[in-house]
Short mmCIF file of C-alpha atoms and ligand atoms in Angstrom, two decimals:
data_model
loop_
_atom_site.label_atom_id
_atom_site.label_comp_id
_atom_site.label_asym_id
_atom_site.label_seq_id
_atom_site.Cartn_x
_atom_site.Cartn_y
_atom_site.Cartn_z
CA MET A 28 84.56 -3.23 154.36
CA ALA A 29 86.68 -1.58 152.75
CA GLU A 30 84.62 -0.04 149.14
CA ARG A 31 85.46 -1.92 145.66
CA ARG A 32 87.54 0.13 143.35
CA PHE A 33 87.41 -0.02 139.72
CA GLY A 34 90.77 0.86 137.88
CA ILE A 35 90.12 1.96 134.41
CA GLY A 36 92.98 2.13 132.19
CA TYR A 37 92.90 4.56 128.94
CA ALA A 38 95.21 4.72 125.82
CA LEU A 39 94.59 7.75 124.07
CA ALA A 40 96.98 9.92 121.42
CA PRO A 41 98.75 13.00 123.43
CA LYS A 42 96.03 15.85 122.13
CA LYS A 43 93.31 13.45 123.36
CA GLN A 44 94.18 12.53 126.62
CA GLN A 45 94.67 16.55 127.03
CA SER A 46 91.12 16.85 125.91
CA PHE A 47 90.02 14.45 127.58
CA ILE A 48 91.40 13.78 130.48
CA GLN A 49 90.42 16.66 132.74
CA GLU A 50 90.99 16.87 136.37
CA SER A 51 87.07 17.20 136.55
CA LEU A 52 86.63 13.47 135.10
CA VAL A 53 89.35 11.95 137.12
CA ASN A 54 87.75 13.68 140.31
CA LEU A 55 84.26 13.13 139.47
CA ALA A 56 84.97 9.19 138.80
CA ARG A 57 87.50 9.05 141.82
CA SER A 58 84.53 10.43 143.82
CA ARG A 59 82.53 6.78 142.63
CA GLY A 60 85.22 4.73 142.86
CA ILE A 61 86.72 4.42 139.42
CA ASP A 62 90.51 5.08 139.12
CA LEU A 63 91.02 6.14 135.41
CA VAL A 64 94.85 5.65 134.90
CA ARG A 65 97.16 5.97 132.32
CA ILE A 66 98.14 2.84 129.76
CA ASP A 67 102.45 3.43 129.29
CA THR A 68 102.30 2.28 125.34
CA GLU A 69 105.59 2.10 125.78
CA ARG A 70 104.98 -1.37 127.60
CA SER A 71 103.16 -4.40 127.16
CA LEU A 72 99.52 -3.52 128.20
CA ALA A 73 99.09 -7.26 129.61
CA ASP A 74 101.74 -6.29 132.47
CA GLN A 75 99.64 -3.05 133.81
CA GLY A 76 97.03 -2.31 135.87
CA PRO A 77 95.30 -4.40 136.72
CA PHE A 78 92.30 -2.89 135.09
CA ASP A 79 88.72 -3.70 135.09
CA CYS A 80 88.41 -1.67 131.70
CA VAL A 81 90.20 -0.75 128.88
CA LEU A 82 89.07 2.93 127.12
CA HIS A 83 91.29 3.61 123.99
CA LYS A 84 92.04 5.46 120.11
CA LEU A 85 94.97 4.26 119.19
CA TYR A 86 95.73 2.90 115.57
CA GLY A 87 97.85 -0.06 114.34
CA ASP A 88 98.42 -3.70 114.16
CA ASP A 89 101.06 -3.35 116.67
CA TRP A 90 98.34 -2.19 119.71
CA LYS A 91 95.96 -4.71 118.32
CA ARG A 92 97.90 -7.15 119.55
CA GLU A 93 98.21 -5.40 122.90
CA LEU A 94 94.91 -5.74 123.22
CA ALA A 95 94.61 -9.72 122.17
CA GLU A 96 97.17 -10.04 124.76
CA PHE A 97 95.50 -7.96 127.34
CA ARG A 98 92.04 -10.05 126.24
CA VAL A 99 93.84 -13.55 126.84
CA LYS A 100 95.21 -12.90 130.19
CA ASN A 101 92.19 -10.67 131.58
CA PRO A 102 89.30 -12.88 130.74
CA ASP A 103 87.16 -10.58 132.67
CA GLY A 104 88.65 -7.11 131.55
CA VAL A 105 86.13 -5.33 129.27
CA ILE A 106 87.36 -3.68 126.31
CA ILE A 107 85.53 -0.26 125.20
CA ASP A 108 85.35 -0.76 122.21
CA ALA A 109 86.86 -3.88 120.11
CA PRO A 110 89.51 -3.14 117.31
CA GLU A 111 87.53 -4.73 114.66
CA ALA A 112 84.14 -2.80 115.03
CA ILE A 113 86.72 0.26 114.87
CA GLU A 114 88.00 -0.64 112.28
CA ARG A 115 85.07 -0.06 110.44
CA LEU A 116 85.04 3.88 111.05
CA HIS A 117 88.46 4.14 109.14
CA ASN A 118 87.37 4.28 105.87
CA ARG A 119 84.59 6.64 104.53
CA ILE A 120 82.14 3.96 102.58
CA SER A 121 82.10 0.92 105.14
CA MET A 122 81.48 4.22 107.83
CA LEU A 123 77.97 5.17 106.21
CA GLN A 124 77.12 1.69 104.61
CA VAL A 125 75.73 0.75 108.11
CA VAL A 126 73.02 3.54 107.89
CA SER A 127 71.99 2.14 104.84
CA GLU A 128 71.45 -1.29 106.19
CA LEU A 129 69.17 0.26 109.19
CA ARG A 130 65.55 0.18 109.63
CA ILE A 131 63.31 2.86 111.44
CA GLU A 132 60.37 4.15 110.83
CA HIS A 133 59.13 7.77 111.66
CA GLU A 134 55.98 9.56 111.37
CA SER A 135 57.14 12.15 109.56
CA ASP A 136 61.11 12.25 108.80
CA THR A 137 63.55 10.12 106.82
CA PHE A 138 67.27 9.74 106.49
CA GLY A 139 69.92 8.07 104.55
CA ILE A 140 73.39 9.19 103.40
CA PRO A 141 73.78 11.58 100.41
CA LYS A 142 74.95 9.84 96.85
CA GLN A 143 78.41 9.25 96.83
CA ILE A 144 80.73 7.03 94.86
CA VAL A 145 84.77 5.82 96.17
CA ILE A 146 87.44 6.27 93.43
CA TYR A 147 90.52 4.49 93.35
CA ASP A 148 92.39 6.07 90.42
CA LYS A 149 92.60 9.05 88.04
CA GLU A 150 91.31 6.75 85.23
CA THR A 151 88.54 6.62 86.94
CA LEU A 152 88.06 10.12 88.47
CA PHE A 153 87.92 11.28 84.58
CA ASP A 154 85.93 8.81 83.63
CA ARG A 155 82.05 10.14 82.80
CA GLN A 156 80.57 6.91 82.92
CA ALA A 157 81.51 6.09 86.73
CA TRP A 158 79.96 9.62 87.66
CA GLU A 159 76.63 8.53 86.45
CA GLY A 160 73.77 9.51 89.03
CA LEU A 161 76.07 11.98 90.54
CA LYS A 162 75.86 15.80 90.28
CA PHE A 163 78.16 18.58 91.18
CA PRO A 164 78.66 20.37 93.81
CA VAL A 165 80.58 17.61 94.98
CA ILE A 166 82.76 17.10 98.09
CA ALA A 167 86.18 15.06 97.58
CA LYS A 168 86.85 13.37 100.66
CA PRO A 169 90.11 11.15 101.63
CA LEU A 170 88.83 7.46 101.71
CA VAL A 171 90.62 6.66 104.83
CA ALA A 172 89.57 8.37 108.07
CA ASP A 173 92.30 7.53 110.23
CA GLY A 174 92.18 10.95 112.63
CA SER A 175 95.40 11.73 110.84
CA ALA A 176 95.68 15.65 109.59
CA LYS A 177 95.19 14.17 105.66
CA SER A 178 91.91 12.63 106.75
CA HIS A 179 89.79 15.83 107.52
CA LYS A 180 91.63 17.73 104.33
CA MET A 181 88.42 18.18 101.76
CA ALA A 182 87.85 19.75 98.72
CA LEU A 183 84.03 21.43 97.52
CA VAL A 184 84.29 20.44 94.20
CA PHE A 185 82.02 22.45 91.77
CA ASN A 186 83.42 21.18 88.36
CA HIS A 187 85.17 19.22 85.93
CA ASP A 188 87.94 21.65 86.16
CA GLY A 189 88.46 20.99 90.48
CA LEU A 190 88.81 17.17 89.80
CA ASP A 191 92.84 17.74 88.66
CA ASN A 192 93.65 18.76 92.35
CA LEU A 193 92.26 15.55 93.35
CA LYS A 194 94.36 12.23 94.42
CA PRO A 195 92.55 9.26 94.78
CA PRO A 196 91.97 6.94 96.54
CA ILE A 197 89.04 9.65 97.35
CA VAL A 198 85.08 9.81 98.30
CA LEU A 199 82.95 11.75 95.96
CA GLN A 200 80.06 12.71 97.74
CA GLU A 201 76.80 14.95 96.29
CA PHE A 202 77.06 18.36 98.54
CA VAL A 203 73.85 19.41 100.24
CA ASN A 204 72.54 22.60 101.08
CA HIS A 205 71.93 21.89 104.73
CA GLY A 206 71.45 26.21 105.45
CA GLY A 207 74.79 26.07 107.12
CA VAL A 208 74.17 23.71 110.37
CA ILE A 209 75.17 20.34 111.12
CA PHE A 210 73.45 18.41 114.10
CA LYS A 211 76.03 16.53 115.90
CA VAL A 212 74.86 13.52 118.18
CA TYR A 213 77.29 12.05 121.22
CA VAL A 214 76.24 8.79 121.75
CA VAL A 215 77.95 7.17 125.39
CA GLY A 216 76.61 3.82 125.95
CA GLY A 217 72.98 4.55 126.45
CA TYR A 218 73.63 8.13 126.64
CA VAL A 219 72.37 10.01 123.23
CA LYS A 220 73.04 14.43 122.61
CA CYS A 221 72.37 16.10 120.10
CA VAL A 222 74.07 19.39 119.46
CA LYS A 223 74.27 22.18 116.41
CA ARG A 224 77.56 23.17 114.95
CA LYS A 225 78.39 25.64 112.16
CA SER A 226 78.84 24.02 108.91
CA LEU A 227 79.23 24.63 105.13
CA PRO A 228 77.35 27.80 103.86
CA ASP A 229 74.68 27.05 101.40
CA VAL A 230 75.75 26.84 97.59
CA SER A 231 73.56 29.42 95.63
CA GLU A 232 72.61 28.32 91.90
CA GLU A 233 74.88 31.30 90.29
CA GLU A 234 77.99 30.07 92.62
CA LYS A 235 77.62 26.36 91.20
CA LEU A 236 77.86 28.13 87.70
CA GLY A 237 80.16 30.88 88.19
CA SER A 238 83.07 29.09 90.20
CA LEU A 239 86.38 30.06 88.39
CA ASP A 240 88.88 27.83 91.00
CA GLY A 241 86.06 24.72 90.21
CA LEU A 242 87.28 23.89 93.81
CA MET A 243 87.75 24.95 97.00
CA SER A 244 89.62 23.31 99.88
CA PHE A 245 88.74 23.10 104.03
CA SER A 246 89.32 21.28 106.69
CA GLN A 247 87.26 20.61 110.15
CA ILE A 248 84.87 23.25 109.60
CA SER A 249 82.86 22.62 112.44
CA ASN A 250 85.59 22.43 115.19
CA LEU A 251 86.58 26.43 116.37
CA ALA A 252 89.60 27.18 117.46
CA ASN A 253 88.33 28.95 120.96
CA ASN A 254 86.74 26.53 122.97
CA GLU A 255 83.44 28.62 124.06
CA ARG A 256 81.24 25.98 122.66
CA THR A 257 78.63 24.74 124.98
CA ASP A 258 77.65 28.52 126.34
CA ASP A 259 74.89 30.60 125.18
CA LYS A 260 77.78 33.36 123.57
CA TYR A 261 78.70 30.78 121.25
CA TYR A 262 75.33 29.80 119.88
CA LYS A 263 74.90 33.81 119.60
CA MET A 264 78.12 34.22 117.82
CA MET A 265 77.36 31.86 115.20
CA GLN A 266 73.80 32.59 114.70
CA LEU A 267 72.75 28.74 115.31
CA ASP A 268 69.66 30.04 117.39
CA ASP A 269 67.50 30.22 114.69
CA THR A 270 68.31 26.84 113.38
CA GLU A 271 65.20 23.91 114.93
CA MET A 272 66.57 20.64 116.62
CA PRO A 273 65.88 17.44 114.81
CA PRO A 274 63.20 15.36 116.68
CA GLN A 275 64.94 13.69 119.56
CA SER A 276 63.19 10.48 119.38
CA PHE A 277 64.42 10.38 115.66
CA ILE A 278 67.67 10.86 116.59
CA THR A 279 67.58 8.58 119.29
CA ASP A 280 66.43 5.71 117.41
CA ILE A 281 68.90 6.57 114.76
CA ALA A 282 71.99 6.58 117.47
CA ARG A 283 70.62 2.96 119.07
CA GLY A 284 69.99 1.21 115.32
CA LEU A 285 73.59 2.63 114.84
CA GLN A 286 75.31 1.34 118.13
CA GLN A 287 73.59 -2.04 117.74
CA ALA A 288 75.18 -2.42 114.22
CA MET A 289 78.19 -1.66 114.34
CA LYS A 290 78.65 -2.72 118.51
CA LEU A 291 80.16 0.40 119.59
CA ASN A 292 79.79 3.01 122.63
CA LEU A 293 82.02 5.74 122.27
CA PHE A 294 80.75 7.47 118.86
CA ASN A 295 79.66 10.59 117.14
CA PHE A 296 77.73 10.98 113.67
CA ASP A 297 76.98 14.03 111.83
CA VAL A 298 73.88 14.59 110.55
CA ILE A 299 72.80 17.29 107.91
CA ARG A 300 68.78 18.35 107.50
CA ASP A 301 67.90 18.66 103.26
CA ALA A 302 67.03 22.11 102.75
CA ARG A 303 65.23 20.87 100.02
CA PHE A 304 62.99 19.06 101.80
CA GLY A 305 62.97 19.79 105.44
CA ASN A 306 62.06 16.37 106.99
CA ARG A 307 64.92 14.66 105.45
CA TYR A 308 68.03 13.78 107.11
CA LEU A 309 71.81 12.55 105.95
CA ILE A 310 74.61 11.11 108.04
CA ILE A 311 77.81 12.17 106.37
CA ASP A 312 80.13 11.11 109.13
CA ILE A 313 80.82 8.83 111.66
CA ASN A 314 83.39 9.21 114.69
CA TYR A 315 85.14 6.97 117.24
CA PHE A 316 85.28 8.39 120.75
CA PRO A 317 85.24 12.15 119.16
CA GLY A 318 85.45 15.45 121.35
CA TYR A 319 83.50 14.47 124.42
CA ALA A 320 85.08 17.69 126.26
CA LYS A 321 83.07 19.69 124.12
CA MET A 322 79.51 17.90 125.21
CA PRO A 323 78.29 19.71 128.07
CA GLY A 324 78.51 18.11 131.11
CA TYR A 325 80.73 15.50 129.91
CA GLU A 326 82.04 14.69 133.23
CA THR A 327 78.68 13.03 134.75
CA VAL A 328 77.73 11.41 131.53
CA LEU A 329 81.40 9.86 131.26
CA THR A 330 81.56 9.05 134.89
CA ASP A 331 77.66 7.13 134.96
CA PHE A 332 79.22 5.34 131.94
CA PHE A 333 82.03 3.41 133.32
CA CYS A 334 80.01 3.21 136.64
CA ASP A 335 77.59 0.47 134.79
CA ILE A 336 79.98 -0.80 132.86
CA VAL A 337 82.11 -1.73 135.70
CA GLN A 338 79.18 -2.69 137.82
CA LYS A 339 77.57 -4.65 135.40
CA LYS A 340 80.82 -6.68 134.67
CA GLU A 341 80.53 -6.82 138.45
CA LYS A 342 77.49 -8.55 138.85
CA ASP A 343 76.93 -10.45 135.41
CA GLY A 344 80.28 -10.94 134.20
CA VAL A 345 81.82 -9.45 131.41
CA GLU A 346 79.50 -10.85 128.80
CA SER A 347 76.23 -8.92 130.68
CA THR A 348 77.87 -5.85 129.57
CA GLY A 349 77.46 -6.44 125.74
CA LEU A 350 81.47 -5.78 125.14
CA ASP A 351 82.44 -9.33 124.22
CA SER A 352 85.72 -7.37 122.99
CA TYR A 353 86.67 -9.91 120.11
CA GLU A 354 83.10 -10.44 118.55
CA VAL A 355 83.96 -10.09 114.66
CA PHE A 356 81.31 -7.72 113.57
CA SER A 357 79.60 -9.87 110.25
CA CYS A 358 80.79 -8.23 106.98
CA ASP A 359 80.68 -8.53 103.29
CA ASP A 360 84.18 -9.59 101.93
CA GLU A 361 83.98 -5.83 99.98
CA VAL A 362 83.93 -4.33 103.28
CA ARG A 363 86.37 -6.21 104.79
CA LYS A 364 88.55 -5.49 101.58
CA ILE A 365 88.13 -1.49 102.23
CA VAL A 366 88.53 -1.65 105.97
CA SER A 367 92.23 -2.86 105.75
CA CYS A 368 93.47 -0.25 103.75
CA ASP A 369 96.90 0.94 106.79
CA GLY A 370 99.60 2.78 105.24
CA ASP A 371 100.05 5.52 103.21
CA ASP A 372 97.52 4.91 100.72
CA GLY A 373 94.84 7.22 102.13
CA GLY A 374 93.96 9.38 99.33
CA ASP A 375 95.91 13.29 99.35
CA LEU A 376 93.74 15.66 97.86
CA ASN A 377 96.83 17.26 97.46
CA LEU A 378 95.03 21.39 97.81
CA GLU A 379 96.65 24.76 97.13
CA GLU A 380 96.28 26.37 100.64
CA GLU A 381 94.48 29.41 98.83
CA ASN A 382 91.60 27.75 98.51
CA ARG A 383 90.54 27.22 101.53
CA ILE A 384 87.18 28.14 102.40
CA GLN A 385 86.63 31.38 104.70
CA VAL A 386 84.01 30.97 107.05
O1 5MY B 18 89.40 17.02 119.22
P1 5MY B 18 88.48 17.17 118.96
O2 5MY B 18 87.36 17.46 120.48
O3 5MY B 18 87.95 18.22 117.98
O4 5MY B 18 87.32 16.12 118.40
C1 5MY B 18 87.75 15.26 117.12
C2 5MY B 18 86.12 15.12 116.61
O5 5MY B 18 85.50 16.49 116.50
P2 5MY B 18 83.64 16.67 117.25
O6 5MY B 18 84.07 16.08 118.34
O7 5MY B 18 83.15 15.28 116.38
O8 5MY B 18 83.45 17.68 116.89
C3 5MY B 18 86.32 15.07 114.95
O9 5MY B 18 84.85 14.79 114.13
P3 5MY B 18 84.83 14.99 113.18
O10 5MY B 18 85.84 14.24 112.23
O11 5MY B 18 85.25 16.56 112.58
O12 5MY B 18 83.43 15.11 112.35
C4 5MY B 18 86.93 13.19 114.95
O13 5MY B 18 86.37 12.54 115.67
C5 5MY B 18 88.25 13.81 115.49
O14 5MY B 18 88.68 12.56 115.59
P4 5MY B 18 89.42 12.03 114.47
O15 5MY B 18 90.81 13.13 113.62
O16 5MY B 18 88.72 11.52 113.29
O17 5MY B 18 90.42 10.48 114.95
C6 5MY B 18 88.25 14.04 117.27
O18 5MY B 18 89.66 14.21 117.49
P5 5MY B 18 90.46 13.88 118.23
O19 5MY B 18 90.33 14.28 119.18
O20 5MY B 18 89.65 12.26 118.30
O21 5MY B 18 91.96 13.68 118.18
N1 ADP B 19 77.69 15.59 101.96
C1 ADP B 19 77.82 16.84 102.33
N2 ADP B 19 77.35 17.94 102.20
C2 ADP B 19 77.31 19.49 102.46
N3 ADP B 19 78.17 19.69 103.28
C3 ADP B 19 79.05 18.06 103.92
C4 ADP B 19 78.81 17.12 103.65
N4 ADP B 19 79.88 16.07 103.42
C5 ADP B 19 80.37 16.91 104.87
N5 ADP B 19 80.10 18.25 105.19
C6 ADP B 19 80.45 19.09 105.12
O1 ADP B 19 81.96 18.83 105.29
C7 ADP B 19 82.53 18.75 106.87
C8 ADP B 19 83.33 17.69 107.13
O2 ADP B 19 83.17 16.22 106.54
P1 ADP B 19 82.97 15.17 107.13
O3 ADP B 19 82.22 14.05 106.45
O4 ADP B 19 82.22 15.44 108.47
O5 ADP B 19 84.17 15.21 107.21
P2 ADP B 19 85.34 15.04 109.24
O6 ADP B 19 85.87 13.87 109.16
O7 ADP B 19 86.64 15.69 108.48
O8 ADP B 19 84.38 15.81 110.35
C9 ADP B 19 80.96 18.45 107.66
O9 ADP B 19 81.19 19.12 108.95
C10 ADP B 19 80.22 19.57 106.69
O10 ADP B 19 80.29 20.90 106.78
MG1 MG B 20 82.62 15.26 110.70
MG1 MG B 21 84.74 12.24 111.21
#
């Protein structure tokens, strides 16, 4: 009998497609019975395929409608992941709210998020009362995290003078010294991998007091222009060798907790270790469908995941995958309100190029 083959359609932005859909991944998947097929976003999704599974990272209501139509016409198809679940990550407040709701006990380590406030208008930005409990320096982040270059444009703000350059809606988050190294935890279904990356350097007491500009801007600090991130040379170059990793079981528990709470399979989160304590970890960012190609052995990890999904679906039906795509996650009205901020209201830090941090 001919081997049963499975079709997985992918809908990705061109840059993402280029980095993720590598020949090595396509070939490995094919050798294990899975055909990765590009979805033509100019045509109706429901008219393409047939797909056992749809993999996607696209934004907007049109795309959500395409997925809804696909779901109606293909009740057996799996959508990874549900657009409603992904939307939580498009807003830097709702993104981290889920962390505060996790209950994980660990003998020696604790976790949380940095102190932060959301600012919707200039008036509140300069209102000292709104700032109660928050200390300089702070990082100003655009409220919306929609994958645009603008949504990654941040500023380290040292004092009130630095506030003039900010354009709400923004999140102001306390900057926490963490030894210049960030931990990125990649999750693919049941797989969890933690790697080290370069981060912003610590800020000394003198720098806190002496900054003339009041603000320095930066963007995507943990991403290098060159691609050599996974080998020994990279770690030496970045002097990451000496940094101790967080306990694996602790990180895995957080990853599983986040996965269950968010109902997502493909994401990563950024963690820093608070230099004041050494056993206190802070989650600062969660990203949907991150740059997996940077993960060592990504082809095998992703192919294993694809096989797992289609086999579960084949054996026990779509419900068994745990990926019923239109299950809307429960959230309160406030979250619902702030996650639905489409359009050009994502805040813009409006920063001068000369303020860029050199690392
Ligand atoms: O492109 P890459 O490989 O740098 O991946 C980006 C991620 O880098 P990471 O894997 O965390 O190092 C990146 O993570 P950070 O936000 O930089 O922590 C984002 O996930 C980014 O997606 P988006 O622009 O937020 O939609 C990711 O960009 P897209 O590939 O999804 O455009
Ligand atoms: N609260 C914080 N304290 C210290 N450094 C931070 C903090 N928040 C962010 N950073 C630094 O800024 C970088 C970008 O912030 P992040 O929230 O991850 O945004 P992005 O979505 O663009 O990756 C992080 O990788 C880290 O180096
Ligand atoms: Mg990040
Ligand atoms: Mg991010």
